[in-house]
Structure formats: C-alpha cells, structure tokens
PDB file of C-alpha atoms in Angstrom:
ATOM      1  CA  UNK A 375      60.905 -42.629 -55.172  1.00  0.00           C
ATOM      2  CA  UNK A 376      61.127 -38.885 -55.797  1.00  0.00           C
ATOM      3  CA  UNK A 377      63.539 -36.996 -53.582  1.00  0.00           C
ATOM      4  CA  UNK A 378      61.952 -33.936 -51.928  1.00  0.00           C
ATOM      5  CA  UNK A 379      64.101 -30.872 -51.385  1.00  0.00           C
ATOM      6  CA  UNK A 380      63.258 -29.306 -48.026  1.00  0.00           C
ATOM      7  CA  UNK A 381      65.905 -26.596 -48.128  1.00  0.00           C
ATOM      8  CA  UNK A 382      64.749 -23.041 -48.765  1.00  0.00           C
ATOM      9  CA  UNK A 383      66.447 -21.154 -51.563  1.00  0.00           C
ATOM     10  CA  UNK A 384      66.849 -17.423 -51.937  1.00  0.00           C
ATOM     11  CA  UNK A 385      66.280 -15.833 -55.342  1.00  0.00           C
ATOM     12  CA  UNK A 386      65.708 -12.553 -57.049  1.00  0.00           C
ATOM     13  CA  UNK A 387      62.463 -12.764 -58.994  1.00  0.00           C
ATOM     14  CA  UNK A 388      61.297 -10.660 -61.891  1.00  0.00           C
ATOM     15  CA  UNK A 389      57.565 -10.058 -62.095  1.00  0.00           C
ATOM     16  CA  UNK A 390      57.693 -10.307 -65.889  1.00  0.00           C
ATOM     17  CA  UNK A 391      58.882 -13.915 -65.687  1.00  0.00           C
ATOM     18  CA  UNK A 392      56.738 -15.321 -62.850  1.00  0.00           C
ATOM     19  CA  UNK A 393      53.146 -15.199 -61.705  1.00  0.00           C
ATOM     20  CA  UNK A 394      52.605 -14.482 -58.023  1.00  0.00           C
ATOM     21  CA  UNK A 395      49.307 -15.841 -56.722  1.00  0.00           C
ATOM     22  CA  UNK A 396      47.792 -16.328 -53.291  1.00  0.00           C
ATOM     23  CA  UNK A 397      48.086 -19.883 -52.019  1.00  0.00           C
ATOM     24  CA  UNK A 398      44.627 -21.510 -51.849  1.00  0.00           C
ATOM     25  CA  UNK A 399      45.083 -22.225 -48.120  1.00  0.00           C
ATOM     26  CA  UNK A 400      45.716 -18.502 -47.455  1.00  0.00           C
ATOM     27  CA  UNK A 401      42.904 -17.048 -49.602  1.00  0.00           C
ATOM     28  CA  UNK A 402      40.390 -16.517 -46.759  1.00  0.00           C
ATOM     29  CA  UNK A 403      43.040 -14.851 -44.613  1.00  0.00           C
ATOM     30  CA  UNK A 404      43.936 -12.461 -47.441  1.00  0.00           C
ATOM     31  CA  UNK A 405      40.258 -11.598 -47.981  1.00  0.00           C
ATOM     32  CA  UNK A 406      39.829 -10.748 -44.298  1.00  0.00           C
ATOM     33  CA  UNK A 407      43.088  -8.803 -44.227  1.00  0.00           C
ATOM     34  CA  UNK A 408      42.007  -6.718 -47.214  1.00  0.00           C
ATOM     35  CA  UNK A 409      38.640  -6.044 -45.598  1.00  0.00           C
ATOM     36  CA  UNK A 410      40.006  -4.876 -42.242  1.00  0.00           C
ATOM     37  CA  UNK A 411      43.396  -3.327 -43.032  1.00  0.00           C
ATOM     38  CA  UNK A 412      43.805   0.394 -42.572  1.00  0.00           C
ATOM     39  CA  UNK A 413      44.571   2.375 -45.668  1.00  0.00           C
ATOM     40  CA  UNK A 414      46.948   5.120 -44.793  1.00  0.00           C
ATOM     41  CA  UNK A 415      48.172   7.874 -47.024  1.00  0.00           C
ATOM     42  CA  UNK A 416      51.739   7.933 -45.843  1.00  0.00           C
ATOM     43  CA  UNK A 417      54.918   8.419 -47.815  1.00  0.00           C
ATOM     44  CA  UNK A 418      55.740   5.292 -49.802  1.00  0.00           C
ATOM     45  CA  UNK A 419      59.145   4.132 -48.607  1.00  0.00           C
ATOM     46  CA  UNK A 420      58.678   0.690 -50.140  1.00  0.00           C
ATOM     47  CA  UNK A 421      60.401   1.506 -53.411  1.00  0.00           C
ATOM     48  CA  UNK A 422      63.331   3.077 -51.576  1.00  0.00           C
ATOM     49  CA  UNK A 423      64.219   0.155 -49.355  1.00  0.00           C
ATOM     50  CA  UNK A 424      62.861  -2.961 -51.070  1.00  0.00           C
ATOM     51  CA  UNK A 425      66.245  -4.687 -51.051  1.00  0.00           C
ATOM     52  CA  UNK A 426      66.735  -4.028 -47.351  1.00  0.00           C
ATOM     53  CA  UNK A 427      63.428  -5.575 -46.316  1.00  0.00           C
ATOM     54  CA  UNK A 428      63.185  -9.238 -45.369  1.00  0.00           C
ATOM     55  CA  UNK A 429      62.723 -11.434 -48.433  1.00  0.00           C
ATOM     56  CA  UNK A 430      59.230 -12.280 -49.588  1.00  0.00           C
ATOM     57  CA  UNK A 431      58.356 -15.848 -48.586  1.00  0.00           C
ATOM     58  CA  UNK A 432      56.971 -17.833 -51.510  1.00  0.00           C
ATOM     59  CA  UNK A 433      56.081 -21.426 -52.333  1.00  0.00           C
ATOM     60  CA  UNK A 434      56.975 -22.861 -55.711  1.00  0.00           C
ATOM     61  CA  UNK A 435      54.061 -23.990 -57.855  1.00  0.00           C
ATOM     62  CA  UNK A 436      53.971 -25.589 -61.261  1.00  0.00           C
ATOM     63  CA  UNK A 437      55.621 -23.805 -64.167  1.00  0.00           C
ATOM     64  CA  UNK A 438      56.367 -20.162 -63.448  1.00  0.00           C
ATOM     65  CA  UNK A 439      53.823 -19.820 -60.623  1.00  0.00           C
ATOM     66  CA  UNK A 440      54.874 -18.778 -57.138  1.00  0.00           C
ATOM     67  CA  UNK A 441      52.414 -18.643 -54.235  1.00  0.00           C
ATOM     68  CA  UNK A 442      52.566 -16.113 -51.423  1.00  0.00           C
ATOM     69  CA  UNK A 443      51.211 -17.014 -47.997  1.00  0.00           C
ATOM     70  CA  UNK A 444      51.955 -13.993 -45.819  1.00  0.00           C
ATOM     71  CA  UNK A 445      53.492 -10.500 -46.019  1.00  0.00           C
ATOM     72  CA  UNK A 446      50.218  -9.319 -47.508  1.00  0.00           C
ATOM     73  CA  UNK A 447      51.179  -5.657 -47.213  1.00  0.00           C
ATOM     74  CA  UNK A 448      54.467  -6.143 -49.031  1.00  0.00           C
ATOM     75  CA  UNK A 449      52.845  -8.175 -51.835  1.00  0.00           C
ATOM     76  CA  UNK A 450      50.108  -5.564 -52.096  1.00  0.00           C
ATOM     77  CA  UNK A 451      52.740  -2.838 -52.483  1.00  0.00           C
ATOM     78  CA  UNK A 452      54.670  -4.865 -55.068  1.00  0.00           C
ATOM     79  CA  UNK A 453      51.575  -5.512 -57.158  1.00  0.00           C
ATOM     80  CA  UNK A 454      50.262  -1.952 -56.765  1.00  0.00           C
ATOM     81  CA  UNK A 455      53.573  -0.354 -57.744  1.00  0.00           C
ATOM     82  CA  UNK A 456      53.642  -2.244 -61.047  1.00  0.00           C
ATOM     83  CA  UNK A 457      57.381  -1.828 -60.888  1.00  0.00           C
ATOM     84  CA  UNK A 458      58.969  -4.704 -62.781  1.00  0.00           C
ATOM     85  CA  UNK A 459      62.215  -4.715 -60.845  1.00  0.00           C
ATOM     86  CA  UNK A 460      63.678  -7.769 -59.203  1.00  0.00           C
ATOM     87  CA  UNK A 461      62.502  -8.675 -55.707  1.00  0.00           C
ATOM     88  CA  UNK A 462      64.291 -10.713 -53.122  1.00  0.00           C
ATOM     89  CA  UNK A 463      62.349 -13.823 -52.157  1.00  0.00           C
ATOM     90  CA  UNK A 464      62.787 -17.006 -50.201  1.00  0.00           C
ATOM     91  CA  UNK A 465      61.346 -20.103 -51.857  1.00  0.00           C
ATOM     92  CA  UNK A 466      60.364 -22.445 -49.031  1.00  0.00           C
ATOM     93  CA  UNK A 467      58.491 -25.715 -48.771  1.00  0.00           C
ATOM     94  CA  UNK A 468      55.642 -25.363 -46.247  1.00  0.00           C
ATOM     95  CA  UNK A 469      53.086 -27.658 -44.691  1.00  0.00           C
ATOM     96  CA  UNK A 470      49.385 -26.795 -44.797  1.00  0.00           C
ATOM     97  CA  UNK A 471      49.462 -26.002 -41.073  1.00  0.00           C
ATOM     98  CA  UNK A 472      52.435 -23.641 -41.503  1.00  0.00           C
ATOM     99  CA  UNK A 473      50.725 -21.912 -44.422  1.00  0.00           C
ATOM    100  CA  UNK A 474      47.590 -21.344 -42.356  1.00  0.00           C
ATOM    101  CA  UNK A 475      49.561 -20.112 -39.331  1.00  0.00           C
ATOM    102  CA  UNK A 476      51.566 -17.646 -41.421  1.00  0.00           C
ATOM    103  CA  UNK A 477      48.530 -16.378 -43.338  1.00  0.00           C
ATOM    104  CA  UNK A 478      46.225 -15.973 -40.330  1.00  0.00           C
ATOM    105  CA  UNK A 479      48.974 -14.299 -38.284  1.00  0.00           C
ATOM    106  CA  UNK A 480      48.673 -11.396 -40.756  1.00  0.00           C
ATOM    107  CA  UNK A 481      44.983 -11.081 -39.853  1.00  0.00           C
ATOM    108  CA  UNK A 482      45.653 -11.417 -36.122  1.00  0.00           C
ATOM    109  CA  UNK A 483      48.092  -8.479 -36.340  1.00  0.00           C
ATOM    110  CA  UNK A 484      45.171  -6.300 -37.460  1.00  0.00           C
ATOM    111  CA  UNK A 485      43.714  -6.636 -33.955  1.00  0.00           C
ATOM    112  CA  UNK A 486      46.350  -4.147 -32.821  1.00  0.00           C
ATOM    113  CA  UNK A 487      45.635  -1.618 -35.584  1.00  0.00           C
ATOM    114  CA  UNK A 488      44.484   1.808 -34.507  1.00  0.00           C
ATOM    115  CA  UNK A 489      41.212   1.949 -36.429  1.00  0.00           C
ATOM    116  CA  UNK A 490      40.085  -1.677 -36.333  1.00  0.00           C
ATOM    117  CA  UNK A 491      36.421  -2.381 -35.608  1.00  0.00           C
ATOM    118  CA  UNK A 492      36.791  -5.147 -33.022  1.00  0.00           C
ATOM    119  CA  UNK A 493      33.233  -6.583 -33.079  1.00  0.00           C
ATOM    120  CA  UNK A 494      33.273  -6.963 -36.865  1.00  0.00           C
ATOM    121  CA  UNK A 495      36.769  -8.483 -36.852  1.00  0.00           C
ATOM    122  CA  UNK A 496      35.795 -10.864 -34.034  1.00  0.00           C
ATOM    123  CA  UNK A 497      32.687 -11.951 -35.954  1.00  0.00           C
ATOM    124  CA  UNK A 498      34.695 -12.459 -39.144  1.00  0.00           C
ATOM    125  CA  UNK A 499      37.318 -14.517 -37.310  1.00  0.00           C
ATOM    126  CA  UNK A 500      34.593 -16.579 -35.682  1.00  0.00           C
ATOM    127  CA  UNK A 501      32.928 -17.280 -39.053  1.00  0.00           C
ATOM    128  CA  UNK A 502      35.858 -17.632 -41.469  1.00  0.00           C
ATOM    129  CA  UNK A 503      39.027 -18.573 -39.627  1.00  0.00           C
ATOM    130  CA  UNK A 504      40.042 -22.116 -38.680  1.00  0.00           C
ATOM    131  CA  UNK A 505      39.383 -22.238 -34.923  1.00  0.00           C
ATOM    132  CA  UNK A 506      42.438 -24.317 -34.052  1.00  0.00           C
ATOM    133  CA  UNK A 507      44.790 -21.964 -35.919  1.00  0.00           C
ATOM    134  CA  UNK A 508      43.311 -18.795 -34.402  1.00  0.00           C
ATOM    135  CA  UNK A 509      43.333 -20.236 -30.886  1.00  0.00           C
ATOM    136  CA  UNK A 510      46.954 -21.331 -31.315  1.00  0.00           C
ATOM    137  CA  UNK A 511      48.035 -17.902 -32.583  1.00  0.00           C
ATOM    138  CA  UNK A 512      46.180 -16.099 -29.803  1.00  0.00           C
ATOM    139  CA  UNK A 513      47.261 -18.638 -27.112  1.00  0.00           C
ATOM    140  CA  UNK A 514      43.744 -19.424 -25.916  1.00  0.00           C
ATOM    141  CA  UNK A 515      41.474 -22.444 -25.573  1.00  0.00           C
ATOM    142  CA  UNK A 516      38.449 -20.964 -27.347  1.00  0.00           C
ATOM    143  CA  UNK A 517      37.620 -17.791 -29.228  1.00  0.00           C
ATOM    144  CA  UNK A 518      35.257 -15.898 -26.947  1.00  0.00           C
ATOM    145  CA  UNK A 519      34.630 -12.180 -26.564  1.00  0.00           C
ATOM    146  CA  UNK A 520      36.411 -12.181 -23.193  1.00  0.00           C
ATOM    147  CA  UNK A 521      39.471 -13.957 -24.589  1.00  0.00           C
ATOM    148  CA  UNK A 522      39.503 -11.719 -27.667  1.00  0.00           C
ATOM    149  CA  UNK A 523      39.343  -8.556 -25.526  1.00  0.00           C
ATOM    150  CA  UNK A 524      42.114  -9.824 -23.262  1.00  0.00           C
ATOM    151  CA  UNK A 525      44.318 -10.604 -26.279  1.00  0.00           C
ATOM    152  CA  UNK A 526      43.565  -7.262 -27.975  1.00  0.00           C
ATOM    153  CA  UNK A 527      44.236  -5.329 -24.771  1.00  0.00           C
ATOM    154  CA  UNK A 528      40.816  -3.672 -24.751  1.00  0.00           C
ATOM    155  CA  UNK A 529      38.043  -3.724 -22.215  1.00  0.00           C
ATOM    156  CA  UNK A 530      34.865  -5.653 -22.840  1.00  0.00           C
ATOM    157  CA  UNK A 531      33.011  -2.368 -22.318  1.00  0.00           C
ATOM    158  CA  UNK A 532      34.785  -0.722 -25.268  1.00  0.00           C
ATOM    159  CA  UNK A 533      34.082  -3.812 -27.395  1.00  0.00           C
ATOM    160  CA  UNK A 534      30.381  -3.612 -26.491  1.00  0.00           C
ATOM    161  CA  UNK A 535      30.354   0.149 -27.093  1.00  0.00           C
ATOM    162  CA  UNK A 536      31.707  -0.336 -30.635  1.00  0.00           C
ATOM    163  CA  UNK A 537      29.130  -3.053 -31.148  1.00  0.00           C
ATOM    164  CA  UNK A 538      26.200  -0.939 -29.956  1.00  0.00           C
ATOM    165  CA  UNK A 539      27.398   2.138 -31.861  1.00  0.00           C
ATOM    166  CA  UNK A 540      27.337   0.142 -35.104  1.00  0.00           C
ATOM    167  CA  UNK A 541      23.877  -1.195 -34.309  1.00  0.00           C
ATOM    168  CA  UNK A 542      22.524   2.290 -33.669  1.00  0.00           C
ATOM    169  CA  UNK A 543      24.077   3.640 -36.870  1.00  0.00           C
ATOM    170  CA  UNK A 544      22.488   0.841 -38.879  1.00  0.00           C
ATOM    171  CA  UNK A 545      19.108   1.441 -37.262  1.00  0.00           C
ATOM    172  CA  UNK A 546      18.973  -1.956 -35.622  1.00  0.00           C
ATOM    173  CA  UNK A 547      18.200  -0.677 -32.133  1.00  0.00           C
ATOM    174  CA  UNK A 548      15.088   1.261 -31.135  1.00  0.00           C
ATOM    175  CA  UNK A 549      12.125   2.074 -33.333  1.00  0.00           C
ATOM    176  CA  UNK A 550      12.133   0.964 -36.950  1.00  0.00           C
ATOM    177  CA  UNK A 551      13.060   3.627 -39.475  1.00  0.00           C
ATOM    178  CA  UNK A 552       9.840   3.017 -41.419  1.00  0.00           C
ATOM    179  CA  UNK A 553       6.904   4.315 -39.319  1.00  0.00           C
ATOM    180  CA  UNK A 554       4.089   3.085 -41.628  1.00  0.00           C
ATOM    181  CA  UNK A 555       2.978   0.619 -38.964  1.00  0.00           C
ATOM    182  CA  UNK A 556       1.680   3.550 -36.841  1.00  0.00           C
ATOM    183  CA  UNK A 557      -0.862   4.595 -39.487  1.00  0.00           C
ATOM    184  CA  UNK A 558      -2.901   1.336 -39.398  1.00  0.00           C
TER     185      UNK A 558
END
C-alpha cells in the first residue's frame, strides 16, 4: 500500500521550472472571480513585498505541475508580472471539499467590493456555484435574495434598484426600442 504524505511543505518555486495551473475543481470560481473583480489602477506593491506576503497555497500535480486553488489576486499578479523570481509557496494536500471552499471563498469576498453589481453576482452564484459550499461559506440554509442582502450588508431595496437600473439600461423595461410595430 502506498503511503500518503499529509504534511504540507514550504518551498520557493521558480516559474521557469514549474507550471502553475488552476485546479479543475476551482475553475468555475476563478472564472466568476475574474468576471466580477474590480480592476484598480493603484501602485503595484506586489513586487516590493512578495516575500513578506503569506505563501501561495498550491497542490502538487504530476511532473512539474502545481495547481492553485485560491489567492486568485496574488496568482494573477505573479502571472501578469512575468517576473521569473522565486515565490514562496506551501504545497498542501487538499480534499475536494476544501478546494471548493477555498476557491469559492475568493468569490464570496467580492460581495464586499465597492463596485460589485449585486444582482449579477447573485445570479452567477445561483447558476454556477455549488449550493452547499456557498451556503456553508455564507452561513445560511439557502441562497435567497433576502439572505444574500443580509450577508452583503445591503438593503433589498438597493439590490432591487441595481437590478431595475440594469434592466432599464438594457431596454428590457417599458416600450421596445424598435417601434416598427406601430406602423402596421
């Protein structure tokens, strides 16, 4: 029987020697995170303090492949910088449930972002996220608009206002944009 090592190990990785990929169980969470994250044009302090940040949590794959499951912003900055320095990482064995919890927690944090569009994020969570994981992270029984608003710290009125504002901008409320039907 093969002995499984369950101890995490800390390493310095070089991007020239390993491939960092998204873990398949975290792919949907990364897609949602990329869609709803705010892009700010602030000073990039990442390169200045990369060794003082918490280590990047990775899962060992076959060969020279490492999978990331969370810290989407940090991985995004590493890959965008194209800096081939060494990065501190923690190689940990994770269960599927832990991977999903860590990945979707990154998306849940977007709820508290300044410029997030709550109705769109709620709809995306409802359609793409595993219900049990989201409910566990948000400490609720079911993902409803009321529960979402309570968790996000917003009123249901502001949620509905954002929803109606989007509908009006897209021309979904009121008269159709094409008035050809009046001619007949």
